[in-house]
Short mmCIF file of C-alpha atoms in Angstrom, two decimals:
data_model
loop_
_atom_site.label_atom_id
_atom_site.label_comp_id
_atom_site.label_asym_id
_atom_site.label_seq_id
_atom_site.Cartn_x
_atom_site.Cartn_y
_atom_site.Cartn_z
CA MET A 866 88.30 -69.23 -21.30
CA ARG A 867 91.52 -67.85 -19.92
CA SER A 868 92.63 -68.42 -16.38
CA ALA A 869 94.16 -65.80 -14.08
CA ALA A 870 97.37 -66.58 -12.28
CA ARG A 871 95.91 -66.61 -8.77
CA ALA A 872 92.64 -66.15 -7.00
CA PRO A 873 92.45 -64.44 -3.61
CA THR A 874 93.81 -66.64 -0.83
CA SER A 875 92.11 -64.99 2.13
CA PRO A 876 88.39 -65.10 2.84
CA ARG A 877 86.65 -62.21 1.13
CA PRO A 878 83.13 -60.94 1.56
CA VAL A 879 80.82 -61.81 -1.26
CA CYS A 880 77.44 -60.17 -1.75
CA LEU A 881 74.58 -62.40 -2.74
CA ARG A 882 71.70 -60.43 -4.20
CA GLY A 883 68.14 -61.64 -4.02
CA GLY A 884 64.69 -60.23 -4.41
CA SER A 885 62.34 -59.76 -7.28
CA GLY A 886 59.97 -57.31 -8.84
CA ALA A 887 60.01 -53.65 -7.88
CA SER A 888 61.32 -54.26 -4.37
CA ALA A 889 64.90 -53.41 -3.60
CA PRO A 890 67.26 -56.39 -3.63
CA THR A 891 68.42 -57.75 -0.32
CA VAL A 892 72.16 -58.03 0.18
CA ARG A 893 73.77 -60.62 2.39
CA THR A 894 77.49 -60.89 2.98
CA VAL A 895 78.99 -64.35 3.11
CA HIS A 896 82.65 -65.07 3.77
CA LEU A 897 83.99 -67.73 1.46
CA ASN A 898 87.39 -69.32 1.47
CA LEU A 899 88.13 -70.30 -2.11
CA GLU A 900 91.12 -72.40 -1.17
CA VAL A 901 88.91 -75.08 0.41
CA HIS A 902 88.89 -78.02 -2.01
CA MET A 903 87.19 -76.19 -4.83
CA LYS A 904 87.82 -76.26 -8.51
CA ARG A 905 87.97 -72.64 -9.56
CA ARG A 906 89.08 -70.37 -12.35
CA ALA A 907 89.11 -66.65 -13.02
CA VAL A 908 87.48 -64.84 -15.92
CA GLY A 909 87.12 -61.19 -16.83
CA ALA A 910 83.79 -59.41 -16.41
CA GLU A 911 83.14 -59.14 -20.15
CA GLU A 912 83.97 -62.79 -20.70
CA ALA A 913 81.68 -63.73 -17.80
CA ARG A 914 78.86 -61.71 -19.33
CA ALA A 915 79.33 -63.37 -22.70
CA ASN A 916 79.54 -66.89 -21.22
CA LEU A 917 77.11 -66.68 -18.30
CA PRO A 918 75.12 -69.82 -19.22
CA ALA A 919 78.31 -71.90 -19.28
CA LEU A 920 79.51 -70.39 -15.98
CA LEU A 921 76.15 -71.16 -14.37
CA GLU A 922 76.39 -74.75 -15.56
CA ASP A 923 79.92 -74.97 -14.13
CA ALA A 924 78.66 -73.65 -10.79
CA HIS A 925 75.89 -76.24 -10.84
CA ARG A 926 78.57 -78.91 -11.30
CA GLY A 927 80.55 -77.62 -8.29
CA LYS A 928 83.10 -75.34 -9.92
CA ALA A 929 83.58 -71.79 -8.58
CA THR A 930 84.51 -68.89 -10.85
CA VAL A 931 86.24 -65.70 -9.75
CA ILE A 932 85.05 -62.75 -11.84
CA THR A 933 87.69 -60.06 -12.27
CA ARG A 934 87.78 -56.56 -13.63
CA ARG A 935 91.18 -55.56 -14.99
CA GLY A 936 92.71 -58.45 -13.07
CA VAL A 937 91.21 -57.44 -9.71
CA PRO A 938 88.79 -59.99 -8.17
CA TYR A 939 85.30 -58.44 -7.92
CA ALA A 940 82.92 -61.35 -7.36
CA VAL A 941 82.74 -65.11 -7.08
CA LEU A 942 80.14 -67.33 -8.69
CA VAL A 943 79.85 -70.39 -6.46
CA PRO A 944 77.55 -73.40 -6.23
CA VAL A 945 74.51 -72.79 -4.04
CA GLU A 946 75.57 -75.60 -1.69
CA GLN A 947 78.90 -73.87 -1.09
CA ALA A 948 77.21 -70.60 -0.13
CA ARG A 949 74.74 -72.40 2.16
CA GLU A 950 77.53 -74.28 3.97
CA HIS A 951 79.02 -71.14 5.41
CA LYS A 952 77.42 -70.08 8.64
CA ARG A 953 76.93 -66.50 9.66
CA LEU A 954 79.05 -65.31 12.52
CA PRO A 955 77.08 -65.32 15.76
CA PHE A 956 76.16 -61.93 17.13
CA LEU A 957 78.07 -62.66 20.33
CA SER A 958 81.30 -62.83 18.35
CA LEU A 959 81.06 -59.03 18.19
CA LYS A 960 81.07 -58.81 21.99
CA GLY A 961 83.64 -56.34 23.20
CA THR A 962 84.19 -54.59 19.89
CA GLY A 963 82.66 -51.38 21.26
CA ALA A 964 84.38 -51.60 24.61
CA GLY A 965 84.89 -48.13 26.05
CA LEU A 966 82.69 -46.48 23.47
CA TRP A 967 80.07 -45.37 26.00
CA GLY A 968 82.24 -45.28 29.10
CA LYS A 969 82.06 -47.59 32.09
CA ARG A 970 78.36 -46.92 32.67
CA ALA A 971 76.62 -47.00 29.30
CA GLY A 972 73.18 -46.38 30.85
CA ALA A 973 74.33 -43.15 32.49
CA THR A 974 75.92 -41.95 29.26
CA VAL A 975 72.75 -42.60 27.26
CA ALA A 976 70.61 -40.88 29.94
CA LYS A 977 72.90 -37.85 29.81
CA MET A 978 72.60 -37.72 26.01
CA ARG A 979 68.81 -37.92 26.26
CA ASP A 980 68.82 -35.02 28.74
CA GLU A 981 70.84 -32.93 26.29
CA TRP A 982 68.17 -33.38 23.61
CA GLU A 983 65.29 -32.31 25.85
#
């Protein structure tokens, strides 16, 4: 398998799909930093499709694989332990991101909007 020159150096969101049967898959975003003591390589999407069993075995052994399409990183196949290690950001970390969105008195703004709909 060929190796790309470089994998992304900044944390990138990775979607992990789960679910089974007729239900829609659930999607969870996990931020992974591939520079953290991981053996990794990059393969093209077609090569990944053709060699999926080998890539899964590599992931089981602790080796991450960046899957690219035309040289652009699209996904990362990582060991389950690596994905579980990363914690979700706490909800409070979003505190203040909507500052000023509803004005100084959010309750009054929402009440006014409700009155407009009645």
